[in-house]
Structure formats: structure tokens, C-alpha cells
PDB file of C-alpha atoms in Angstrom:
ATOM      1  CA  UNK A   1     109.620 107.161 109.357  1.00  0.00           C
ATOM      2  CA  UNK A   2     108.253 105.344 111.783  1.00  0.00           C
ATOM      3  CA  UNK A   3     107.192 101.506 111.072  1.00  0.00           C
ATOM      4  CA  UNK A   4     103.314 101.712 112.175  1.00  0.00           C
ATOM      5  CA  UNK A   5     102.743 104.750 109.843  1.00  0.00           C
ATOM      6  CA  UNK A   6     104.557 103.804 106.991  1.00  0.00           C
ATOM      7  CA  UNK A   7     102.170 102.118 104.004  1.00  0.00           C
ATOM      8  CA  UNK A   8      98.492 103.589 104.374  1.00  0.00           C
ATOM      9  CA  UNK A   9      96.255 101.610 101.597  1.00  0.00           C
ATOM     10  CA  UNK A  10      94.080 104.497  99.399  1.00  0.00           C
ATOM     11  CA  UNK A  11      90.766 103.635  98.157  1.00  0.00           C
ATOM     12  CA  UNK A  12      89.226 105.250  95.169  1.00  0.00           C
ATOM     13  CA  UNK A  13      85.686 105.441  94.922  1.00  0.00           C
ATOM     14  CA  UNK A  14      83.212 107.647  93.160  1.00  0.00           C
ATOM     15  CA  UNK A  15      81.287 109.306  95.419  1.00  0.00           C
ATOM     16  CA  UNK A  16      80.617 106.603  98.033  1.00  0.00           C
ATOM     17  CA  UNK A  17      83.439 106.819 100.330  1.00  0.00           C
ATOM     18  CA  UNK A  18      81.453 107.474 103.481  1.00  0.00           C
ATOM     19  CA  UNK A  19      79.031 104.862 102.993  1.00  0.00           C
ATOM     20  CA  UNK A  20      81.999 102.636 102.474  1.00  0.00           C
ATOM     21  CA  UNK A  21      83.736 103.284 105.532  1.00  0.00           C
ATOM     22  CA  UNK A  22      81.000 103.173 107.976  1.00  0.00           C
ATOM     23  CA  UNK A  23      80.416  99.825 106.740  1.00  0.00           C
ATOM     24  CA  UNK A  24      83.959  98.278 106.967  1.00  0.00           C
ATOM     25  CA  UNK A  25      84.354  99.765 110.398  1.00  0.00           C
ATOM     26  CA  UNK A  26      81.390  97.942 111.243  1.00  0.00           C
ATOM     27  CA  UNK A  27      82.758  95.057 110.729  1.00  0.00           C
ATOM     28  CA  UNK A  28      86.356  95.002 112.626  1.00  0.00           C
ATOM     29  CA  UNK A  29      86.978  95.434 115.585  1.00  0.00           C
ATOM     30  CA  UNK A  30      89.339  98.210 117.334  1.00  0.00           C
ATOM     31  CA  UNK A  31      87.609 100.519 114.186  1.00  0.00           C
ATOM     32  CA  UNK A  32      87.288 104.483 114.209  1.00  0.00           C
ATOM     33  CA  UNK A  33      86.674 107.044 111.416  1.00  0.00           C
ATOM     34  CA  UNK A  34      89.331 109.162 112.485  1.00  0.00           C
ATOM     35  CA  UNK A  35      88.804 112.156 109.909  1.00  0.00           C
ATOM     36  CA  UNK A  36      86.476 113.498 107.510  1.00  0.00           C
ATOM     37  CA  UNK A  37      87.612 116.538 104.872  1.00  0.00           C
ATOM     38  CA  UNK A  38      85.199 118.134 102.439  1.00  0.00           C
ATOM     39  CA  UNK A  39      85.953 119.479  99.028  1.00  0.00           C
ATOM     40  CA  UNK A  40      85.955 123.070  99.121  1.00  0.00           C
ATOM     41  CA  UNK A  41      85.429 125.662  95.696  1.00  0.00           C
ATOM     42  CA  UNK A  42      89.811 125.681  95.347  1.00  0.00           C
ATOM     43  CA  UNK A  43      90.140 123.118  92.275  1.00  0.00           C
ATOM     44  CA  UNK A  44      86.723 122.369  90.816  1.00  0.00           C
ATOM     45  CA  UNK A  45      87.819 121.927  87.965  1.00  0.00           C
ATOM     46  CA  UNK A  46      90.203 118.596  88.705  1.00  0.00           C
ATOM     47  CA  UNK A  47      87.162 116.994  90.655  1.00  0.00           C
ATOM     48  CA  UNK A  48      83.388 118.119  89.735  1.00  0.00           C
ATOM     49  CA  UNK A  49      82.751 117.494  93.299  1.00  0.00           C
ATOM     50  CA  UNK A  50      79.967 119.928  94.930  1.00  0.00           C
ATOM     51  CA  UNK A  51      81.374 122.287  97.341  1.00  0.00           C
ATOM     52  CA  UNK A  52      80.761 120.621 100.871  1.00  0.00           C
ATOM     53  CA  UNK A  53      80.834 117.215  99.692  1.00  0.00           C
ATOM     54  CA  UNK A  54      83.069 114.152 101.182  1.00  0.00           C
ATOM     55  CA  UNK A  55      86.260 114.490 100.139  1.00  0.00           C
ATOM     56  CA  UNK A  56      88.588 111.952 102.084  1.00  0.00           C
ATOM     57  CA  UNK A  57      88.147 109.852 105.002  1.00  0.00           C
ATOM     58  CA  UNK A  58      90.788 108.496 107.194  1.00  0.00           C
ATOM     59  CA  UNK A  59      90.181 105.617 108.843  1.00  0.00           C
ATOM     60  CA  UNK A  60      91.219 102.386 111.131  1.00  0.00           C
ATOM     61  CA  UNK A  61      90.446  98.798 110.710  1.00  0.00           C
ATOM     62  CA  UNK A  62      91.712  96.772 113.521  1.00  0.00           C
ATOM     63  CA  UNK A  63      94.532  99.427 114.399  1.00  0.00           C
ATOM     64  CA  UNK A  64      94.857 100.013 110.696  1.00  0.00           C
ATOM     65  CA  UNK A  65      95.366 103.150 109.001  1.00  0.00           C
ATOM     66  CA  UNK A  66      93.028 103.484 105.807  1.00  0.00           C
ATOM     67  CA  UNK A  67      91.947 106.671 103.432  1.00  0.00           C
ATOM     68  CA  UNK A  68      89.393 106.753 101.775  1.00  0.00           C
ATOM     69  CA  UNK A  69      88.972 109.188  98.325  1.00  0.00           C
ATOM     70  CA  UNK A  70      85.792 110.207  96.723  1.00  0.00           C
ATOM     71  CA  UNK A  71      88.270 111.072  93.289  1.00  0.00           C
ATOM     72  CA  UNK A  72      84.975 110.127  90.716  1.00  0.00           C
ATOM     73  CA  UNK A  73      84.473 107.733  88.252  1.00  0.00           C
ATOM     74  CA  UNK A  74      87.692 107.441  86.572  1.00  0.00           C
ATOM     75  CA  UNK A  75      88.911 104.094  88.221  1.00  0.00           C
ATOM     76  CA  UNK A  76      87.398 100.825  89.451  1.00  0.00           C
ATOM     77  CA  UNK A  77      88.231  98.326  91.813  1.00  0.00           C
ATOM     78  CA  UNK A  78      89.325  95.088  90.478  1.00  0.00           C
ATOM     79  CA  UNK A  79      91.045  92.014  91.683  1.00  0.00           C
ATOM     80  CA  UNK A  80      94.655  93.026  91.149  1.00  0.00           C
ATOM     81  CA  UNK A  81      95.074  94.713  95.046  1.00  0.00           C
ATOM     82  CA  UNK A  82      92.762  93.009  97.091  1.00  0.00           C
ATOM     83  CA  UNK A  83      92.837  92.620 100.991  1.00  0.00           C
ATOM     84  CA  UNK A  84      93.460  89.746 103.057  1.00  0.00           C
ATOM     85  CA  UNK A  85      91.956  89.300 106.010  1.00  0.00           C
ATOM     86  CA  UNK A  86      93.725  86.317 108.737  1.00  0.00           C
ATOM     87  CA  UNK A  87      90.536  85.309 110.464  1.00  0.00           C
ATOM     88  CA  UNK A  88      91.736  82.882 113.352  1.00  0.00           C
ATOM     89  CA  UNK A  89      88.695  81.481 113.802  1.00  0.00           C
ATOM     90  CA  UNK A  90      85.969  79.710 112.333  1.00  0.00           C
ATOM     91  CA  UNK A  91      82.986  82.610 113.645  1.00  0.00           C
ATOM     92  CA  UNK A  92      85.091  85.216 112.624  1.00  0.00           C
ATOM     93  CA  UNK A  93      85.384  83.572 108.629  1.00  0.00           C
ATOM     94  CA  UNK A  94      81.854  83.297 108.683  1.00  0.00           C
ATOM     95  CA  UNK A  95      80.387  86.560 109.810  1.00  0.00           C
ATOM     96  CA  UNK A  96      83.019  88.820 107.504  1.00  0.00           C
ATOM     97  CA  UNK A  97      81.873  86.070 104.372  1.00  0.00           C
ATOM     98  CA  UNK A  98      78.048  86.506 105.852  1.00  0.00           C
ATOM     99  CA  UNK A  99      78.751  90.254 105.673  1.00  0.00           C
ATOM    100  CA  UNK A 100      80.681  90.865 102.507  1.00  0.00           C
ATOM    101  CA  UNK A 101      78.850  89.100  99.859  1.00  0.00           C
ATOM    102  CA  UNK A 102      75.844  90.662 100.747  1.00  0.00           C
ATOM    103  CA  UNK A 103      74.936  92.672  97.964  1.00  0.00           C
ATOM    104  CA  UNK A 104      78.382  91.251  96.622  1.00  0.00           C
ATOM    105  CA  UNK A 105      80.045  88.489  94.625  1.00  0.00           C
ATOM    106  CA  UNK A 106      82.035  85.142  94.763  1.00  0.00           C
ATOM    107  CA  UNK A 107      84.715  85.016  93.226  1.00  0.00           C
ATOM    108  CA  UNK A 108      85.674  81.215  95.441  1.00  0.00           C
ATOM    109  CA  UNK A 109      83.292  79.925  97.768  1.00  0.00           C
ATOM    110  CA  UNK A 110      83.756  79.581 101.528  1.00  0.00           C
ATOM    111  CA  UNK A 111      85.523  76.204 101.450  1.00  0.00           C
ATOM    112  CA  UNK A 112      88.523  73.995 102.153  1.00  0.00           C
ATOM    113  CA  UNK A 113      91.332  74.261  99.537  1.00  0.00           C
ATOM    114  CA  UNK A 114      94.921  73.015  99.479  1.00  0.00           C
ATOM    115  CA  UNK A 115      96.233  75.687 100.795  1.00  0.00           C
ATOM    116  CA  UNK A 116      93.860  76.452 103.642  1.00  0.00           C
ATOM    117  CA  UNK A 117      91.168  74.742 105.573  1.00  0.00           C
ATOM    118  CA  UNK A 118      88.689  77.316 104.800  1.00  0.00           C
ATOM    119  CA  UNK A 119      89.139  80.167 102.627  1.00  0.00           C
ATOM    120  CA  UNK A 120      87.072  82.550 100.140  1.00  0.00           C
ATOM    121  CA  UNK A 121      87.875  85.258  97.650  1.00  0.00           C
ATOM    122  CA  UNK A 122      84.792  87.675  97.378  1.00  0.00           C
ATOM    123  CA  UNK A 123      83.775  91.155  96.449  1.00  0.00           C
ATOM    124  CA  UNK A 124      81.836  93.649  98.412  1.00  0.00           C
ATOM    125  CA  UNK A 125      79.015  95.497  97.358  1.00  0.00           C
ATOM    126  CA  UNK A 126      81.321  98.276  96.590  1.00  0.00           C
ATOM    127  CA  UNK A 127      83.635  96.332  94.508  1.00  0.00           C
ATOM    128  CA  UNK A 128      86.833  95.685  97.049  1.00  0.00           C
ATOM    129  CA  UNK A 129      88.015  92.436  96.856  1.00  0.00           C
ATOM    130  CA  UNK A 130      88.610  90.591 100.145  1.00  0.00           C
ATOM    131  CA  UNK A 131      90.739  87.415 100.669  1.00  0.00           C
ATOM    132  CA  UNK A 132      89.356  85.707 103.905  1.00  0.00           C
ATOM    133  CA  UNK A 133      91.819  82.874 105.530  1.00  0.00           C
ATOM    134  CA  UNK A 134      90.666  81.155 108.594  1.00  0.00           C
ATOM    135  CA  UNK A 135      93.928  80.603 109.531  1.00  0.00           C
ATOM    136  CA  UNK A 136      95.519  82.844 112.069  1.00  0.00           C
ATOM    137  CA  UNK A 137      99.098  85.155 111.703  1.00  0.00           C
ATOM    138  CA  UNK A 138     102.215  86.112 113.958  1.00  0.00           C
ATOM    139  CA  UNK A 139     101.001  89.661 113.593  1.00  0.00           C
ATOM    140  CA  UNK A 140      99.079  92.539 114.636  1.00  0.00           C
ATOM    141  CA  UNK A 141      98.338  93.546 111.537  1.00  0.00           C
ATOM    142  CA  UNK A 142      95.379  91.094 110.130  1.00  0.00           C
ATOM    143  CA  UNK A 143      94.520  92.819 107.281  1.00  0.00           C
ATOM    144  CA  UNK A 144      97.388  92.690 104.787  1.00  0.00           C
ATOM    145  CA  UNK A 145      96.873  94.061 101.021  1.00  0.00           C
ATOM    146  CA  UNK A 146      97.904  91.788  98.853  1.00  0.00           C
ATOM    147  CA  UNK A 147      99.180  92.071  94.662  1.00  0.00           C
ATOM    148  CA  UNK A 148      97.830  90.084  91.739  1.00  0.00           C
ATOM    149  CA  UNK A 149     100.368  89.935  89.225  1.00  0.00           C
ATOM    150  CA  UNK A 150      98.858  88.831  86.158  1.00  0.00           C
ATOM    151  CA  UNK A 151      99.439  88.346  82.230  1.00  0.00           C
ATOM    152  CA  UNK A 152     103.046  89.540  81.398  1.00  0.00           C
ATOM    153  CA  UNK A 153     103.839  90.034  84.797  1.00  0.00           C
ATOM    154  CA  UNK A 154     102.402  86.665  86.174  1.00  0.00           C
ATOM    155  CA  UNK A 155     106.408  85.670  86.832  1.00  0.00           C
ATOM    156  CA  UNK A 156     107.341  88.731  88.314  1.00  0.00           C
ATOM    157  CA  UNK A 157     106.343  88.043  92.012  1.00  0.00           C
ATOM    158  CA  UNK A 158     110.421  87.321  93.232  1.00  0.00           C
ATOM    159  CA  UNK A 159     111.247  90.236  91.271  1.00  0.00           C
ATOM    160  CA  UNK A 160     108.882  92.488  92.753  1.00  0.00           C
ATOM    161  CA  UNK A 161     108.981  91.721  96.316  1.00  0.00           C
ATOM    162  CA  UNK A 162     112.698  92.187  95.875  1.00  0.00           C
ATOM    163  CA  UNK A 163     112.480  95.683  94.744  1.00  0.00           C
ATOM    164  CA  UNK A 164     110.213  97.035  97.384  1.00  0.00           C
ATOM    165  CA  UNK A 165     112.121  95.163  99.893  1.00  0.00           C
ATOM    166  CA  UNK A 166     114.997  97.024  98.456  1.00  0.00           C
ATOM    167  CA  UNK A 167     113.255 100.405  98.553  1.00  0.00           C
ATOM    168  CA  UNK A 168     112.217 100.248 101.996  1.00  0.00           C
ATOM    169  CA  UNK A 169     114.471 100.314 105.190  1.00  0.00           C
ATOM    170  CA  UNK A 170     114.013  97.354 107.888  1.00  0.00           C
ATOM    171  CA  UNK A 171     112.217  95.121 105.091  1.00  0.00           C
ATOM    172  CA  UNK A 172     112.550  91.350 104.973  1.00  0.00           C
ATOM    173  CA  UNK A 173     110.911  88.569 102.689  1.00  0.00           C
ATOM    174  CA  UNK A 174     108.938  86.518 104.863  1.00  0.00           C
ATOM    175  CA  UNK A 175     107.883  83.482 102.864  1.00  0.00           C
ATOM    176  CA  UNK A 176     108.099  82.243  99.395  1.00  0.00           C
ATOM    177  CA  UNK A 177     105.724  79.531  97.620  1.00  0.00           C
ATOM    178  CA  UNK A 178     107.339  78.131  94.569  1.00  0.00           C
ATOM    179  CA  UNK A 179     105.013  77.528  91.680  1.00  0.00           C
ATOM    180  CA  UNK A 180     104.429  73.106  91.340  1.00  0.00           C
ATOM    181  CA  UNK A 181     106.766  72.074  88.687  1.00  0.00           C
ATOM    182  CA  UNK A 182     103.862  70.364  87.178  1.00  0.00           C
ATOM    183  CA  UNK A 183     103.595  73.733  85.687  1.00  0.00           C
ATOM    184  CA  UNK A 184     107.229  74.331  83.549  1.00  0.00           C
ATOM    185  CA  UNK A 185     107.742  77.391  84.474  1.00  0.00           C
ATOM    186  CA  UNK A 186     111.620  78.718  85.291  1.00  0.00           C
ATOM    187  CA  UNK A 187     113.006  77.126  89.026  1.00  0.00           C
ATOM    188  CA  UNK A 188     111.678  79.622  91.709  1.00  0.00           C
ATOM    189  CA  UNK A 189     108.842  81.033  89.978  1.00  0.00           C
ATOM    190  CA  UNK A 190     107.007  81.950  93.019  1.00  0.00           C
ATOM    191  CA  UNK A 191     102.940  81.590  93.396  1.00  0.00           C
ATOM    192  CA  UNK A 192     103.008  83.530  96.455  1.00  0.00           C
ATOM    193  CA  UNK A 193     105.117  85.899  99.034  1.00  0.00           C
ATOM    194  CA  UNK A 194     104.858  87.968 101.506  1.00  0.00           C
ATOM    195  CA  UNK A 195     107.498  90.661 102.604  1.00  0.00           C
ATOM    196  CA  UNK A 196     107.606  93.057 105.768  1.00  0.00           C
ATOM    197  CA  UNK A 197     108.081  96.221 104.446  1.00  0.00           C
ATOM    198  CA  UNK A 198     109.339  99.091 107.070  1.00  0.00           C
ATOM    199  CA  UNK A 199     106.836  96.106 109.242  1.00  0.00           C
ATOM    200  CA  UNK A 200     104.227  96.697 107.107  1.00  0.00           C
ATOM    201  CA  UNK A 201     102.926  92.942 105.560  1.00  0.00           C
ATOM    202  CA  UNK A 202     102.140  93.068 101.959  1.00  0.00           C
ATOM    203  CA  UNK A 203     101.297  89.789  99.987  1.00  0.00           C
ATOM    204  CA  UNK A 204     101.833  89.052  96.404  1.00  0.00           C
ATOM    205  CA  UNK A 205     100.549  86.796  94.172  1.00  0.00           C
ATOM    206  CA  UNK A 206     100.910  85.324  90.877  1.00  0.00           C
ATOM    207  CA  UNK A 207      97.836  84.817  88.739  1.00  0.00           C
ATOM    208  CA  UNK A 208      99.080  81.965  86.326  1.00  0.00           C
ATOM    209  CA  UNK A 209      99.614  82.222  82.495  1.00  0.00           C
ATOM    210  CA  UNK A 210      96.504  82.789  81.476  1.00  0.00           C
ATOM    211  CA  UNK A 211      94.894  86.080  80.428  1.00  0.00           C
ATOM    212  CA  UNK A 212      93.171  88.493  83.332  1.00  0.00           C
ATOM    213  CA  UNK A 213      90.645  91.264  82.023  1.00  0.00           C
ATOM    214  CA  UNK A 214      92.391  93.360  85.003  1.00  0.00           C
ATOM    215  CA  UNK A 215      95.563  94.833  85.859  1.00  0.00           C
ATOM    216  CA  UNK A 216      97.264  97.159  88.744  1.00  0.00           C
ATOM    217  CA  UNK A 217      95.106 100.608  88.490  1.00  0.00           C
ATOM    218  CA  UNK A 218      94.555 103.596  91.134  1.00  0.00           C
ATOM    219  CA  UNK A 219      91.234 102.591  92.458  1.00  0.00           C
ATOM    220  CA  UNK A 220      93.909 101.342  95.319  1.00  0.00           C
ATOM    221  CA  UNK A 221      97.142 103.043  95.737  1.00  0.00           C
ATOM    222  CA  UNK A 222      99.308 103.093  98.723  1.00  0.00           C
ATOM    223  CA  UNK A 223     100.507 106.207 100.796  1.00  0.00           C
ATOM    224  CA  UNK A 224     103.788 107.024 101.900  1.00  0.00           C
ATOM    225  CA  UNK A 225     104.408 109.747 104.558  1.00  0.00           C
ATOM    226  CA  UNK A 226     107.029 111.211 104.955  1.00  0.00           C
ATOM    227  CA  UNK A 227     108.311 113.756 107.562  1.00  0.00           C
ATOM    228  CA  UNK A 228     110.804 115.677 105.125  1.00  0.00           C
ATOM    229  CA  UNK A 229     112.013 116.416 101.556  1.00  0.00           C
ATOM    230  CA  UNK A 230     114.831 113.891 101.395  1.00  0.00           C
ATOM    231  CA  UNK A 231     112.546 111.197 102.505  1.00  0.00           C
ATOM    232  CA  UNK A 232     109.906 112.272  99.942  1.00  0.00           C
ATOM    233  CA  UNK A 233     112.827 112.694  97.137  1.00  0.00           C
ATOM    234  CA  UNK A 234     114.631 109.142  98.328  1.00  0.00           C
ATOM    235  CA  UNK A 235     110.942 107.012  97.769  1.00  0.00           C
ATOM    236  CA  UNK A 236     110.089 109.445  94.299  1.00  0.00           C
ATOM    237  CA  UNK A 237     113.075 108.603  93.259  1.00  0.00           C
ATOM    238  CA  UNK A 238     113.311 104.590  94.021  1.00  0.00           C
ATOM    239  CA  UNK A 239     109.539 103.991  92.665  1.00  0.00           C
ATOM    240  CA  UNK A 240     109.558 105.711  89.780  1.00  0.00           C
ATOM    241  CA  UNK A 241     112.694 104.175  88.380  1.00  0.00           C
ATOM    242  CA  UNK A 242     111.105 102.097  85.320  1.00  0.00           C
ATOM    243  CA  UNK A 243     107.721 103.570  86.191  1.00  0.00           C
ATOM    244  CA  UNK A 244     105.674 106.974  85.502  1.00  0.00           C
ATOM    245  CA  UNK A 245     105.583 110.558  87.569  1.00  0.00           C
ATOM    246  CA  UNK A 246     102.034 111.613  87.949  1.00  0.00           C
ATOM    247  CA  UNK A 247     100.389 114.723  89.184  1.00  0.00           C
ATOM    248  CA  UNK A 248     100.040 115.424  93.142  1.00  0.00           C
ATOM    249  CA  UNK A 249     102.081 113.601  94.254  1.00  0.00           C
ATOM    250  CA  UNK A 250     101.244 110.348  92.709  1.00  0.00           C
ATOM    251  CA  UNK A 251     103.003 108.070  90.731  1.00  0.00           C
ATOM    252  CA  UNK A 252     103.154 104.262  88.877  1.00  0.00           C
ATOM    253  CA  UNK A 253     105.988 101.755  89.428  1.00  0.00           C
ATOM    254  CA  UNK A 254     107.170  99.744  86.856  1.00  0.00           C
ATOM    255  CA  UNK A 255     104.564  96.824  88.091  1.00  0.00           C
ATOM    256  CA  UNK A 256     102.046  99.462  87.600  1.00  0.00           C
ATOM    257  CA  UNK A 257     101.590  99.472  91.394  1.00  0.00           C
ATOM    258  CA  UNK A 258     100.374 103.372  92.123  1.00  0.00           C
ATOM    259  CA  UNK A 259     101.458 105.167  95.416  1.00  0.00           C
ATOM    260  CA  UNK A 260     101.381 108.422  96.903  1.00  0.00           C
ATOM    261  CA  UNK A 261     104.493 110.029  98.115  1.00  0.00           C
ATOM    262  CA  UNK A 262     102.924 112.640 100.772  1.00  0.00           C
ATOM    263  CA  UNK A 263     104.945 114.855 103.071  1.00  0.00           C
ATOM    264  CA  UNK A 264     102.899 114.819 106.634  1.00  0.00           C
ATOM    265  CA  UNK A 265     102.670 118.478 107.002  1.00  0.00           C
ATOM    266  CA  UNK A 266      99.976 118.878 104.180  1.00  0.00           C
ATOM    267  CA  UNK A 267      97.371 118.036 106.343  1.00  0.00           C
ATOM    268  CA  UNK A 268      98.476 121.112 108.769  1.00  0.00           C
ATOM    269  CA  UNK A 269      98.755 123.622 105.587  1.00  0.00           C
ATOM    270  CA  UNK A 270      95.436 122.428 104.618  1.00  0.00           C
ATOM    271  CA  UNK A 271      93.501 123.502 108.258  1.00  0.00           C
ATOM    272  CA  UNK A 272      93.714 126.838 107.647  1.00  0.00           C
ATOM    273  CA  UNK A 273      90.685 128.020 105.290  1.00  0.00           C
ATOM    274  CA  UNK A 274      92.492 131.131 104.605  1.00  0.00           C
ATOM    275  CA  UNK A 275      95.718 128.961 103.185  1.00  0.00           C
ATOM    276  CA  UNK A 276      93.721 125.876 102.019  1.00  0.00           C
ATOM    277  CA  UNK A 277      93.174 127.530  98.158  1.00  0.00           C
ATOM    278  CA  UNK A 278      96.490 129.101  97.661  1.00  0.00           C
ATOM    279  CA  UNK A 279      98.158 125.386  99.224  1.00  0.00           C
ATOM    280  CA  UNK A 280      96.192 123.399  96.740  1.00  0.00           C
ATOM    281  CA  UNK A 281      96.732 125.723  93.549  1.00  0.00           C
ATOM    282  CA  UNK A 282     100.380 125.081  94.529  1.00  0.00           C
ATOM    283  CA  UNK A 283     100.033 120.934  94.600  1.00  0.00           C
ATOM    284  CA  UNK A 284      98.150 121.107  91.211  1.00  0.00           C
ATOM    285  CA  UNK A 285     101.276 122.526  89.588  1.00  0.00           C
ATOM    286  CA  UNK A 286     103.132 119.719  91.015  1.00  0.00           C
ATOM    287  CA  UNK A 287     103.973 116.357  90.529  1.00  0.00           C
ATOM    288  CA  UNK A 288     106.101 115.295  93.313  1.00  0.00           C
ATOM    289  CA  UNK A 289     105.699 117.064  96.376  1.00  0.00           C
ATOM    290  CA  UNK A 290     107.741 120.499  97.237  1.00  0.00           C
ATOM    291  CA  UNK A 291     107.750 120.957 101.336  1.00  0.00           C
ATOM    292  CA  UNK A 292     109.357 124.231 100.591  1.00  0.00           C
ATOM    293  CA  UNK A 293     106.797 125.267  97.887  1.00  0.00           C
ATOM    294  CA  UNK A 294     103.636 124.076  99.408  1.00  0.00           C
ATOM    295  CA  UNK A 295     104.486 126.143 102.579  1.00  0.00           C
ATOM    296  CA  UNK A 296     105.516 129.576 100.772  1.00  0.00           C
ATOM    297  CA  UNK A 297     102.509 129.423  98.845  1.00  0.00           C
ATOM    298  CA  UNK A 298     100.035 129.071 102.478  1.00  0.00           C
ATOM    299  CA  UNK A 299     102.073 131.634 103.888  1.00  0.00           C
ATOM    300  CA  UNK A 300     101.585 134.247 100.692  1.00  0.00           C
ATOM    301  CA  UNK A 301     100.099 137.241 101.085  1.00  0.00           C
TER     302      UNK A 301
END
């Protein structure tokens, strides 16, 4: 797998996904709609969708690869996975604030904090919650997704970014903020960390012992390509230990983090018209991926 490709953030909205995107790509630069795919009449009945409509788009915000899902109501955004943007400079800070409460919400102002010289937790008008940071990072990637572990799980930060650290290859832990010990919680309790997993920066955060309304759900689940069956079996395998198998290729760790375990050559079965039915009546009978099934059933008679 190669690093740049391997965690692609999935967002699950109703039926707005196009609206969505043209707006966030507005809004960073070195930003492209890559690809747009349209539900067809093969599997109605798993998504209600009118023939013709927006299906998925993929997507780049500054050099980052995004999808976008229009999967229906079933999930909502909340402030478990939210995205955090390293702004660099005070313009930058502004406009994307400016820009994303607008017809949005404030969840903590634009503002100095202990942790930051400015900084603001909002909501767009679509419901994604974005983490601005004036402050700059030793990256390329700016835009890092970052996990709200909250209620039972608010000590399970360490624990977590250990596991997927362990899961995937060429991963290290980056930083990790302790928890004051004002707050009598077990020695290294961490508030916050960030890992570099296969070089892709994910964030994690504890939300305190106190009860959320909210916790991990699929409105934002995170792709995993993969170029064969071992690679597909080897991440099934590793994330679903302690955690649930779902259909299509989806599944729940035992955070209740959701990913998609996708083999990269569904795309290609999926361009032919003629094989794009008989393909996806094959993935609905699945739950983790079969390279060898998916391609018998295009090439069927």
C-alpha cells in the first residue's frame, strides 16, 4: 500500500453530497472533484436513491483524498470525528471560521486558549465539525481527522492510538498530552495524541468524564484500499478483533471507529454498465470483500 493512499476519510450525508463538496473545495486550496458516480436501478432496494442521482464523490482538499456518500438519512454527523485544520496563519484562521459558521454553529469561539493562540471548534452548515488551529504543522497534510473519545471510553486515547499504530505498517506515535493531575485520573491518561499511521496523521482526543450525547457512528468512516486479498483479509482481520463485521465491506472496531476495507479494483469492475449490476448483487451478499468473487460475478455470462 502505498503511504499517500492509505486512510481516505468517508462522509455520509443524505442527499447533499455534491453541494457539500463544491463548497469545501472552495475553500482549500490545491482542491479538485476528482469523480462523480450515480446510482444506477442495481440495488434500489438498499438505498431509495432515484436512478441518476449522486451517488459518491471523490474528492481533494489540499492534496487530500476525500469521498463523499449520499447513503440517506440513517446517520448524522456529530462531534466524535471531526477535522482539524493547521492554519499557519492568522488570514487563513479567519476566512475558513468566516466561511464555516455561516449558516453553522460554535461550538468554541475564535479565541486564544491554553493550548493555542487562536483556535475554534465549529460546525458547518452541513453538520461536519471542524477544529481550526492557527498554528502551523511539519506536514503536508493540514487537514488531519481527529477522534473524540468520550463517556466509557474517555481513558482510552493511549490504548487506541496503540492499536492502530499496531495495525498499520510504518506507524509511529507522534505526541502525547497527559491529562493535568489536577484531574485524578490513572498516570498517563492522555488528553490528546496524534499518531502517523502508514504517514497518514490522525488525532485523538479525550472528552473528559463527563457524559457526551454523541459517540463514534458512520456518518464518517475511513477507507482502506487495498491492492489484494491478503491485504484486505490482514486489515478485516486486525479491526474487527473486539469489534463488529458489517455488510459491504464495512465494519466497527472495538472503539466503535467504522472503516471500509475496499480492494482498488472495484472501481474498474464497476465502469462497465454491462458488469456494474451483476458486480454489485455480488457485494450485497458480502460482508468483507471477495477479489475473486466480485470479479467472477462481472465476468458472468
Amino acid at each position: 500500500m502505498k503511504q499517500a493512499d492509505s486512510i481516505t476519510p468517508c462522509l455520509w450525508f443524505n442527499s447533499e453530497a455534491e453541494e457539500a463538496v463544491r463548497f469545501y473545495t472552495s475553500l482549500f486550496d490545491n482542491s479538485s472533484i476528482k469523480k462523480t458516480t450515480r446510482f444506477g436501478k442495481e440495488g434500489f432496494e438498499f438505498h431509495h436513491k432515484p436512478e441518476g442521482s449522486v451517488m459518491t464523490v471523490e474528492f481533494v482538499l489540499n492534496g487530500q483524498s476525500f469521498l463523499a456518500l449520499n447513503g440517506g438519512p440513517d446517520f448524522k454527523f456529530n462531534e466524535s470525528v471531526s477535522l482539524f485544520v493547521y492554519c499557519s496563519s492568522e488570514e487563513r484562521i479567519n476566512f475558513l471560521y468566516n466561511k464555516l459558521t455561516d449558516g453553522g454553529s460554535i461550538n468554541m469561539p475564535l479565541d486564544k486558549y491554553d493550548w493555542s493562540p487562536k483556535y475554534a471548534w465549529v460546525k458547518d452548515k452541513f453538520g461536519i465539525s471542524w477544529q481550526l488551529d492557527i498554528e502551523d504543522i511539519n506536514s503536508q497534510q493540514k487537514i488531519v481527522p481527529s477522534l473524540l473519545f468520550v463517556n466509557d471510553q474517555f481513558m482510552k486515547v493511549k490504548e487506541a492510538i496503540n492499536f492502530y499504530s499496531s495495525v498499520f505498517p510504518h506507524s509511529k506515535i507522534l505526541m502525547e498530552i497527559p491529562w493535568d493531575k489536577s484531574m485524578n485520573l490513572p498516570e498517563g491518561t492522555l488528553l490528546f495524541a496524534q499518531s502517523k499511521l502508514n504517514g497518514y496523521l490522525l488525532n485523538a482526543m479525550s472528552g473528559g468524564n463527563f457524559e457526551h450525547n454523541f459517540t463514534f457512528n458512520e456518518a464518517i468512516s475511513f477507507i482502506i484500499y487495498c491492492d489484494t486479498q491478503n491485504e484486505i483479509d490482514y486489515y478485516w482481520n486486525k479491526l474487527t478483533d473486539g469489534g463488529q463485521e458489517l455488510q459491504c465491506g464495512w465494519l466497527k472496531d472495538k472503539y466503535g471507529v467504522s472503516w471500509q476495507i475496499v480492494p482498488k479494483v472495484f472501481d474498474e469492475l464497476l465502469e462497465d454498465p454491462q458488469k456494474t449490476g451483476k458486480v454489485l448483487n455480488a457485494m450485497f451478499e458480502m460482508k468483507k470483500f471477495d477479489i475473486k468473487k466480485l470479479s467472477e460475478a462481472a465476468n458472468e455470462k
